[in-house]
Coordinates of C-alpha atoms and ligand atoms in Angstrom, one line a residue:
X8 CA 7.8 154.1 138.2
X9 CA 8.4 156.8 135.9
X10 CA 10.2 156.0 133.2
X11 CA 13.0 158.6 132.2
X12 CA 13.9 159.8 128.5
X13 CA 16.4 161.7 127.5
X14 CA 16.0 163.7 124.0
X15 CA 19.2 164.6 122.5
X16 CA 18.9 167.8 120.2
X17 CA 16.1 170.6 120.5
X18 CA 14.9 170.9 117.2
X19 CA 11.0 170.8 116.4
X20 CA 11.5 166.6 116.6
X21 CA 12.9 167.0 120.2
X22 CA 10.7 169.3 121.5
X23 CA 7.5 167.6 119.6
X24 CA 8.5 164.0 120.8
X25 CA 9.7 165.9 124.4
X26 CA 6.4 167.5 125.3
X27 CA 3.5 164.4 123.9
X28 CA 5.9 162.5 126.4
X29 CA 6.1 164.2 129.2
X30 CA 2.1 164.6 129.1
X31 CA 1.9 160.8 129.0
X32 CA 3.7 161.0 132.4
X33 CA 7.2 160.4 131.2
X34 CA 10.2 161.9 132.9
X35 CA 11.9 163.7 130.4
X36 CA 14.8 165.7 129.9
X37 CA 16.8 167.1 126.6
X38 CA 20.1 167.8 126.3
X39 CA 21.2 170.0 123.3
X40 CA 24.2 170.9 121.3
X41 CA 24.1 174.9 121.0
X42 CA 23.1 177.1 123.4
X43 CA 19.5 177.6 122.2
X44 CA 16.9 175.8 121.5
X45 CA 15.2 175.2 117.6
X46 CA 17.3 173.0 115.6
X47 CA 17.3 174.4 112.2
X48 CA 14.2 176.5 112.6
X49 CA 16.4 179.0 114.8
X50 CA 16.7 182.9 114.6
X51 CA 19.6 184.9 115.7
X52 CA 19.3 188.8 116.8
X53 CA 21.3 191.1 115.4
X54 CA 22.7 195.1 115.4
X55 CA 18.8 196.3 116.0
X56 CA 17.2 193.6 113.7
X57 CA 15.7 189.8 114.2
X58 CA 16.1 186.7 111.7
X59 CA 14.4 183.5 111.5
X60 CA 17.7 181.5 110.5
X61 CA 15.8 178.2 108.3
X62 CA 12.0 177.8 107.4
X63 CA 9.6 180.6 107.2
X64 CA 6.9 179.1 106.5
X65 CA 5.1 176.1 107.0
X66 CA 2.2 173.8 105.2
X67 CA -0.1 170.8 106.7
X68 CA -1.5 173.3 109.9
X69 CA -3.5 170.2 110.8
X70 CA -0.3 169.0 112.2
X71 CA 0.3 171.7 114.7
X72 CA -2.9 171.4 115.2
X73 CA -3.6 167.4 116.5
X74 CA 0.3 168.3 118.2
X75 CA -1.9 170.6 120.7
X76 CA -4.8 168.3 121.0
X77 CA -2.3 165.9 121.6
X78 CA -0.7 167.8 124.0
X79 CA -4.0 168.8 125.7
X80 CA -2.4 172.2 125.2
X81 CA -3.5 175.9 123.0
X82 CA -1.2 175.7 120.1
X83 CA 1.2 178.0 121.7
X84 CA 1.6 180.7 118.1
X85 CA -0.6 182.3 115.8
X86 CA 0.2 181.2 112.1
X87 CA -1.7 183.4 109.8
X88 CA -2.6 181.6 106.1
X89 CA -0.9 183.4 103.0
X90 CA -1.6 184.5 99.9
X91 CA -1.2 185.1 97.1
X92 CA 1.6 181.9 98.7
X93 CA 4.3 183.2 97.0
X94 CA 6.3 185.8 93.8
X95 CA 7.8 183.6 91.5
X96 CA 10.1 185.9 88.9
X97 CA 12.5 184.8 85.8
X98 CA 15.5 187.2 84.4
X99 CA 13.8 186.2 81.1
X100 CA 11.3 188.9 82.0
X101 CA 10.5 191.8 84.1
X102 CA 7.4 190.4 84.6
X103 CA 6.4 189.0 88.5
X104 CA 3.8 185.8 88.8
X105 CA 1.7 185.9 92.1
X106 CA 1.5 182.5 93.1
X107 CA -2.4 182.8 94.5
X108 CA -4.6 180.2 95.9
X109 CA -7.8 181.3 93.8
X110 CA -7.0 178.8 90.5
X111 CA -8.8 181.4 88.1
X112 CA -6.8 184.9 89.8
X113 CA -3.5 182.5 89.3
X114 CA -4.7 181.0 86.0
X115 CA -5.1 185.0 84.5
X116 CA -1.4 185.5 84.7
X117 CA -0.4 182.7 82.1
X118 CA -3.1 183.7 79.7
X119 CA 0.1 185.2 77.3
X120 CA 2.2 181.7 77.7
X121 CA -0.4 178.6 78.9
X122 CA -4.2 180.3 77.6
X123 CA -5.8 177.1 79.0
X124 CA -3.7 177.3 82.5
X125 CA -6.9 177.0 84.3
X126 CA -8.1 173.9 83.0
X127 CA -4.8 172.4 83.3
X128 CA -4.3 173.3 86.2
X129 CA -7.7 171.8 88.0
X130 CA -6.6 168.3 86.3
X131 CA -3.3 168.7 87.5
X132 CA -4.0 169.5 91.6
X133 CA -7.4 166.5 90.7
X134 CA -4.7 164.1 90.2
X135 CA -2.4 165.3 92.9
X136 CA -5.6 165.1 95.5
X137 CA -6.1 161.6 94.9
X138 CA -2.5 161.0 95.3
X139 CA -2.4 162.9 98.5
X140 CA -5.6 160.9 99.4
X141 CA -4.4 157.3 98.8
X142 CA -0.8 157.6 100.4
X143 CA -0.7 160.1 103.2
X144 CA -3.0 158.8 105.6
X145 CA -1.9 154.9 104.4
X146 CA 1.6 155.2 104.5
X147 CA 3.3 158.7 104.9
X148 CA 1.4 158.2 109.0
X149 CA 2.7 154.8 109.5
X150 CA 5.3 152.8 111.8
X151 CA 7.1 150.0 109.6
X152 CA 8.5 147.1 111.2
X153 CA 10.5 146.0 108.3
X154 CA 10.5 146.4 104.8
X155 CA 8.0 143.5 103.8
X156 CA 5.1 145.5 105.8
X157 CA 5.7 148.9 104.0
X158 CA 5.5 146.7 100.8
X159 CA 2.5 145.4 101.7
X160 CA 1.2 148.5 102.8
X161 CA 2.5 150.4 99.3
X162 CA 0.4 147.1 97.8
X163 CA -3.0 148.6 99.6
X164 CA -2.1 152.0 97.6
X165 CA -5.0 152.3 94.4
X166 CA -2.8 150.7 91.6
X167 CA -4.2 154.2 89.6
X168 CA -1.0 156.0 90.7
X169 CA 1.3 153.0 89.5
X170 CA 2.5 154.2 86.4
X171 CA 3.4 158.0 89.0
X172 CA 6.4 155.5 90.7
X173 CA 8.2 155.7 87.3
X174 CA 8.1 159.4 86.8
X175 CA 10.2 162.1 88.5
X176 CA 8.6 165.3 88.9
X177 CA 9.6 167.5 85.8
X178 CA 7.9 164.3 83.8
X179 CA 4.9 164.6 86.0
X180 CA 4.4 168.4 85.5
X181 CA 5.7 168.8 81.7
X182 CA 2.1 166.1 80.8
X183 CA 0.0 169.2 81.9
X184 CA 1.3 172.0 81.2
X185 CA 3.4 173.1 78.2
X186 CA 4.9 176.4 78.6
X187 CA 8.3 176.7 80.2
X188 CA 7.3 179.0 82.8
X189 CA 4.3 176.7 84.3
X190 CA 6.1 173.9 84.0
X191 CA 9.1 175.3 86.1
X192 CA 6.8 177.3 88.2
X193 CA 4.8 174.4 89.3
X194 CA 7.9 172.3 90.3
X195 CA 9.5 174.5 92.2
X196 CA 7.9 173.0 95.2
X197 CA 10.4 169.9 95.2
X198 CA 13.6 172.4 95.8
X199 CA 11.3 172.6 99.4
X200 CA 12.0 169.2 99.4
X201 CA 15.8 170.0 98.9
X202 CA 16.3 168.5 95.3
X203 CA 15.4 169.6 91.7
X204 CA 12.0 168.1 90.2
X205 CA 14.0 166.5 88.2
X206 CA 15.0 163.8 91.0
X207 CA 12.2 164.1 92.9
X208 CA 9.7 161.0 92.8
X209 CA 6.4 162.2 91.1
X210 CA 4.0 161.3 93.7
X211 CA 6.1 164.7 95.4
X212 CA 3.3 166.2 92.9
X213 CA 0.7 165.7 96.1
X214 CA 2.5 168.7 97.5
X215 CA 1.0 171.0 94.5
X216 CA -2.1 169.9 95.8
X217 CA -1.5 170.7 99.8
X218 CA -0.3 173.9 98.8
X219 CA -3.0 175.2 96.2
X220 CA -6.2 173.6 97.3
X221 CA -5.9 171.0 100.7
X222 CA -4.2 173.9 103.5
X223 CA -1.8 176.2 101.6
X224 CA 1.7 177.9 103.4
X225 CA 1.2 179.7 106.6
X226 CA 3.8 182.2 108.8
X227 CA 4.0 182.6 112.5
X228 CA 2.6 185.4 113.5
X229 CA 6.4 187.5 115.1
X230 CA 8.4 185.3 113.5
X231 CA 8.4 181.7 113.0
X232 CA 10.7 181.0 115.6
X233 CA 7.7 181.7 118.2
X234 CA 6.7 178.3 117.6
X235 CA 10.2 177.5 119.7
X236 CA 9.3 179.4 122.1
X237 CA 6.1 178.5 123.0
X238 CA 6.8 174.4 122.9
X239 CA 9.7 175.3 125.5
X240 CA 7.4 177.3 127.8
X241 CA 5.1 174.0 127.5
X242 CA 7.7 172.2 128.4
X243 CA 9.1 174.3 131.2
X244 CA 5.2 173.9 132.6
X245 CA 5.6 170.2 133.0
X246 CA 9.1 170.4 134.5
X247 CA 11.5 169.4 131.9
X248 CA 14.7 171.0 132.0
X249 CA 16.9 171.5 128.4
X250 CA 21.0 171.2 129.2
X251 CA 22.3 173.5 126.7
X252 CA 26.1 173.1 125.4
X253 CA 25.9 170.0 125.6
X254 CA 27.5 167.5 123.0
X255 CA 26.7 163.7 122.7
X256 CA 30.2 162.6 121.5
X257 CA 30.4 159.1 122.8
X258 CA 28.4 155.8 124.7
X259 CA 28.8 153.2 126.3
X260 CA 26.4 150.1 125.5
X261 CA 25.3 146.6 128.3
X262 CA 24.6 144.1 125.6
X263 CA 21.5 144.9 123.2
X264 CA 21.1 148.0 125.9
X265 CA 22.5 151.4 126.1
X266 CA 24.1 152.1 129.1
X267 CA 24.7 155.8 128.9
X268 CA 25.2 158.6 126.7
X269 CA 29.1 160.7 127.3
X270 CA 29.2 164.1 126.6
X271 CA 32.0 166.3 125.4
X272 CA 32.7 167.2 128.9
X273 CA 32.5 162.7 129.8
X274 CA 29.2 164.1 131.9
X275 CA 27.1 160.6 131.6
X276 CA 23.9 161.1 130.4
X277 CA 21.7 157.6 131.8
X278 CA 18.1 157.3 131.5
X279 CA 16.1 154.5 130.4
X280 CA 14.9 155.3 127.2
X281 CA 17.1 157.8 124.6
X282 CA 15.4 159.8 121.7
X283 CA 17.9 161.1 119.2
X284 CA 16.8 164.5 117.2
X285 CA 20.3 164.3 115.9
X286 CA 20.3 163.2 111.6
X287 CA 19.4 159.3 112.2
X288 CA 21.7 158.7 109.7
X289 CA 24.5 160.5 111.0
X290 CA 24.2 159.7 114.2
X291 CA 24.0 156.1 114.1
X292 CA 27.3 156.4 111.8
X293 CA 29.4 158.7 113.9
X294 CA 28.7 157.9 117.7
X295 CA 27.3 154.8 117.6
X296 CA 30.1 154.0 114.7
X297 CA 27.8 151.5 112.9
X298 CA 29.3 150.3 109.3
X299 CA 26.0 150.8 107.7
X300 CA 26.5 154.1 108.6
X301 CA 29.9 154.9 108.2
X302 CA 31.5 158.1 106.7
X303 CA 32.6 157.0 103.5
X304 CA 28.8 155.2 103.1
X305 CA 27.1 158.1 104.4
X306 CA 28.8 160.1 101.4
X307 CA 27.0 157.5 98.9
X308 CA 23.7 158.1 100.3
X309 CA 21.3 161.2 98.4
X310 CA 21.7 164.5 99.9
X311 CA 19.5 167.5 100.0
X312 CA 21.1 170.7 99.1
X313 CA 23.4 172.3 101.5
X314 CA 21.6 175.9 102.2
X315 CA 23.9 179.0 101.9
X316 CA 21.6 181.7 103.8
X317 CA 22.0 185.4 104.1
X318 CA 20.6 187.3 107.0
X319 CA 20.4 191.3 106.2
X320 CA 19.3 194.5 107.8
X321 CA 18.8 197.3 105.3
X322 CA 17.8 200.9 106.1
X323 CA 15.3 201.2 104.0
X324 CA 11.6 199.2 103.2
X325 CA 11.0 197.4 99.8
X326 CA 7.7 197.8 99.7
X327 CA 7.7 196.7 96.2
X328 CA 9.1 192.7 97.6
X329 CA 6.6 190.4 98.8
X330 CA 6.7 188.3 101.9
X331 CA 8.6 184.5 100.2
X332 CA 10.1 185.2 96.7
X333 CA 11.9 183.6 94.1
X334 CA 14.5 184.7 91.4
X335 CA 14.9 182.3 89.0
X336 CA 17.2 182.6 86.0
X337 CA 17.1 181.3 82.3
X338 CA 18.5 177.7 82.4
X339 CA 16.5 176.3 84.9
X340 CA 17.1 172.7 83.4
X341 CA 21.0 173.1 82.8
X342 CA 20.7 174.9 86.3
X343 CA 19.0 172.0 88.0
X344 CA 20.7 169.3 86.7
X345 CA 24.4 170.9 88.0
X346 CA 23.5 173.1 91.1
X347 CA 24.4 169.8 93.6
X348 CA 27.7 168.8 92.0
X349 CA 28.9 172.0 90.7
X350 CA 32.5 172.3 93.1
X351 CA 33.8 175.9 91.1
X352 CA 31.8 179.4 92.0
X353 CA 28.1 179.2 91.1
X354 CA 27.4 181.6 88.3
X355 CA 24.0 182.8 88.7
X356 CA 22.8 181.4 91.9
X357 CA 18.6 180.8 91.7
X358 CA 17.3 182.4 94.9
X359 CA 14.7 182.7 97.5
X360 CA 14.4 185.9 99.9
X361 CA 12.2 186.1 102.9
X362 CA 11.3 190.1 103.9
X363 CA 10.1 189.0 107.4
X364 CA 9.8 192.5 108.3
X365 CA 7.0 193.0 105.8
X366 CA 4.2 191.4 108.4
X367 CA 6.3 191.4 111.6
X368 CA 7.3 194.9 112.1
X369 CA 8.7 194.4 115.5
X370 CA 11.7 192.1 113.3
X371 CA 12.8 195.4 112.3
X372 CA 13.9 199.4 113.6
X373 CA 11.6 201.6 112.5
X374 CA 11.9 202.1 109.1
X375 CA 14.1 199.3 108.0
X376 CA 13.8 195.3 106.9
X377 CA 14.8 192.4 107.6
X378 CA 15.5 190.4 104.8
X379 CA 16.6 186.9 104.5
X380 CA 18.3 184.6 101.3
X381 CA 18.7 181.0 100.7
X382 CA 20.3 180.2 97.9
X383 CA 20.6 176.3 97.2
X384 CA 24.7 175.0 96.6
X385 CA 26.2 171.9 96.6
X386 CA 26.7 170.6 100.1
X387 CA 30.4 169.8 101.0
X388 CA 30.9 166.4 98.9
X389 CA 30.9 168.7 96.2
X390 CA 32.4 171.6 97.4
X391 CA 34.5 172.0 99.7
X392 CA 35.5 175.1 100.1
X393 CA 34.1 178.1 100.6
X394 CA 36.7 181.2 100.2
X395 CA 34.5 182.3 97.4
X396 CA 31.4 182.9 99.9
X397 CA 31.3 186.8 99.8
X398 CA 31.7 186.4 95.5
X399 CA 28.7 184.4 95.3
X400 CA 26.9 186.5 97.7
X401 CA 27.8 189.9 95.9
X402 CA 26.7 188.4 92.5
X403 CA 23.2 187.4 94.4
X404 CA 22.5 191.1 95.9
X405 CA 23.6 192.7 92.7
X406 CA 20.9 190.9 90.5
X407 CA 18.2 191.8 93.3
X408 CA 19.4 194.7 93.0
X409 CA 18.3 194.7 89.4
X410 CA 15.2 192.4 89.4
X411 CA 13.3 194.9 92.3
X412 CA 14.7 197.7 90.7
X413 CA 16.6 199.2 93.8
X414 CA 20.0 199.5 94.7
X415 CA 20.2 197.6 98.5
X416 CA 24.2 197.6 98.8
X417 CA 24.3 201.6 100.2
X418 CA 21.4 200.5 102.5
X419 CA 22.9 197.2 104.1
X420 CA 23.6 197.4 108.1
X421 CA 23.7 194.6 108.9
X422 CA 24.9 191.0 107.0
X423 CA 25.6 187.7 108.0
X424 CA 26.1 184.5 105.8
X425 CA 25.8 180.6 106.7
X426 CA 27.3 178.5 104.6
X427 CA 27.0 174.6 104.4
X428 CA 30.4 174.7 106.8
X429 CA 28.8 176.4 108.9
X430 CA 25.4 174.8 108.9
X431 CA 27.5 171.2 109.3
X432 CA 29.0 172.5 112.2
X433 CA 26.4 174.6 114.0
X434 CA 23.9 171.7 113.9
X435 CA 25.6 168.3 113.0
X436 CA 24.1 167.8 109.6
X437 CA 25.8 165.4 106.9
X438 CA 28.3 167.8 104.8
X439 CA 26.6 170.6 105.2
X440 CA 22.8 169.5 103.6
X441 CA 20.2 171.7 104.7
X442 CA 17.1 168.9 104.9
X443 CA 19.1 166.1 105.9
X444 CA 18.5 162.7 103.5
X445 CA 16.7 163.1 100.5
X446 CA 13.2 161.4 99.6
X447 CA 14.4 159.6 96.7
X448 CA 12.5 156.0 96.2
X449 CA 14.7 154.3 98.3
X450 CA 15.6 156.6 101.3
X451 CA 11.4 156.1 101.7
X452 CA 9.6 154.1 103.9
X453 CA 11.1 151.1 104.9
X454 CA 13.9 152.4 103.2
X455 CA 14.5 155.2 105.3
X456 CA 16.9 154.8 109.0
X457 CA 14.3 153.4 110.9
X458 CA 13.2 155.6 114.5
X459 CA 13.9 152.6 116.3
X460 CA 18.0 151.1 116.8
X461 CA 18.6 148.6 115.5
X462 CA 21.0 147.6 118.0
X463 CA 19.6 148.7 121.5
X464 CA 16.1 148.4 122.1
X465 CA 16.0 151.7 124.3
X466 CA 17.0 153.8 121.5
X467 CA 14.8 155.7 119.1
X468 CA 14.8 158.9 116.5
X469 CA 13.1 161.2 115.6
X470 CA 13.3 164.1 113.1
X471 CA 14.2 165.0 109.0
X472 CA 16.5 162.2 108.7
X473 CA 14.0 159.1 109.8
X474 CA 10.5 158.2 108.8
X475 CA 9.0 160.0 107.6
X476 CA 11.0 163.6 106.2
X477 CA 12.1 167.0 106.6
X478 CA 10.3 169.4 106.6
X479 CA 8.2 170.9 109.6
X480 CA 4.7 169.3 109.6
X481 CA 6.6 165.7 108.5
X482 CA 8.5 166.3 111.4
X483 CA 5.4 166.5 113.9
X484 CA 4.3 163.7 112.3
X485 CA 7.8 162.0 113.4
X486 CA 7.3 163.0 116.8
X487 CA 4.0 161.4 117.0
X488 CA 5.1 158.4 114.8
X489 CA 8.0 158.1 117.9
X490 CA 5.4 158.0 120.9
X491 CA 3.5 155.4 119.0
X492 CA 6.2 152.8 119.0
X493 CA 8.4 153.6 123.2
X494 CA 4.0 153.9 124.1
X495 CA 3.8 150.1 122.7
X496 CA 7.1 149.1 124.9
X497 CA 4.7 150.4 127.4
X498 CA 5.0 152.3 130.8
Ligands
FAD514 C1 18.1 176.6 105.3 C2 16.7 176.5 105.5 C3 15.3 176.6 105.3 C4 14.5 175.6 105.4 N1 12.9 175.9 104.9 C5 12.0 175.6 105.9 C6 10.5 176.0 105.6 O1 10.3 176.9 104.8 N2 9.3 175.2 106.1 C7 9.4 174.0 106.2 O2 8.8 173.5 106.9 N3 10.9 173.5 106.7 C8 12.0 173.8 106.6 N4 13.4 173.5 106.7 C9 13.5 172.2 107.2 C10 13.5 172.0 108.5 O3 13.8 172.9 109.1 C11 13.6 170.4 109.3 O4 12.6 169.8 108.6 C12 13.5 170.8 110.7 O5 13.9 171.7 111.1 C13 14.1 169.2 110.9 O6 14.1 169.0 112.1 P1 14.8 168.1 113.4 O7 14.5 168.3 114.9 O8 14.6 167.0 112.4 O9 16.4 168.7 113.1 P2 17.4 169.7 113.9 O10 16.2 171.0 113.5 O11 18.5 169.2 112.8 O12 17.2 169.6 114.8 C14 18.0 168.6 116.1 C15 19.4 169.0 117.2 O13 19.8 168.3 117.5 C16 20.9 168.8 118.2 N5 22.5 167.8 117.9 C17 22.6 167.2 116.6 N6 24.3 166.5 117.4 C18 23.4 166.4 118.7 C19 24.7 166.1 119.5 N7 25.3 164.7 119.1 N8 24.4 166.2 121.3 C20 23.3 167.2 121.2 N9 22.7 167.7 120.1 C21 22.8 167.6 119.1 C22 21.3 169.9 116.6 O14 21.8 171.5 117.3 C23 19.8 170.6 116.9 O15 19.0 171.4 117.3 C24 14.7 174.6 106.0 C25 15.6 173.9 106.9 C26 16.4 174.9 106.1 C27 18.2 174.4 106.6

């Protein structure tokens, strides 16, 4: 008989798993807390503008192609390579760096501050490439049944990489580059993992290889939410239903089997198997009441940044601003060391700006611009009150106006702000942490919350806080790994 699967959460991890399973003949249904699918990969339509609310680009495009091949479908959205990948501006100088994939062209911009940048960058990327080739397929794309199995796999990695295990991202970058500008720009990618270069392991310098050489970054035509719309449409064709506004709050177990999940209206949801796309650590604590994931224990884990996000509709164009832009101050190390733990009002925040309407004119009315700001901030363990959000947002907007030489304040016709409180409440993200558990050594591989449940034999997990980690392509890998596990059970 056809096995039934209930997927809890319609984030990218839940949607991708649901489609892979439906295509394999499982009877799948999805329930979602919110009124629309996508989770963090979401969309806000307001005042005639369209905003992507979370992810604004992705890397490792081949993971999406793999997903489409696995499901035997055409990829249901179109993506476009970015070049420059992004721009970076420091408050200490009017210069704007354009991060081109062509290393020679990129090096030209560093000739004043780091004359031999090209040679250094090629060496740095060569190392990143070796790391990538020696780890990604062997370590990251595997399921582990135990810490022992994980350690055995690690022992298969070329020992030449051993010293890197003892360094952080910043230390690794400093071995290659000497100028502040080069060091700070090249190590920015650690922020994409939701932490800083000072607490992100050096193995993640392989990401520099993925961004500059291996694959690059991509935008989605029409906005990132097209990914969600495309997969939801494929699910509809497979008769997978999504029930919205339904939050799981409790459960009933029968020994080592989960009997049913219970939603906020006391409705019972029964299925042969359950795949939880809600955060794999906090769901175990909040719903299954596992002592290892109690609130106290969760708080002791290392989490990624809390995002402060701003969605602005402007009644003017900003031709001088590229699609993806970083605005940094002049106290990188001090800022990075404090940013995730400071409880007070943030002084001179560092931030990212995405001009969605630049390449997707349909996302803003004629002559207007749709802007998305992300400012990495402390999660709710460290900064509980966001009464000062307007003050922080105003300081960001004033700084941005100064940097681009255009006062945007009188041009604002739509403004929405999400603080970590909103991120927490919308998607059940622990303490408003935007990207889930961090990727420190003791929270990756077999040390990350597993994609199978410790107690219930019929419960599995997919998404950012289980293996292998956060980000859209990595969550696609997560869906592949959990499906592998489920298939092993047999139909
Ligand atoms: C501001 C921001 C910017 C980002 N930018 C990028 C980027 O540019 N590129 C990139 O690759 N990644 C980016 N990320 C990371 C990326 O968004 C995540 O890694 C990815 O979307 C995680 O998907 P997921 O399926 O694991 O979880 P989620 O998207 O969180 O999905 C989980 C779903 O489960 C639902 N749910 C939770 N609890 C319950 C419950 N009890 N009952 C029912 N439903 C429940 C939630 O509502 C949600 O819809 C960004 C994240 C943020 C916050």
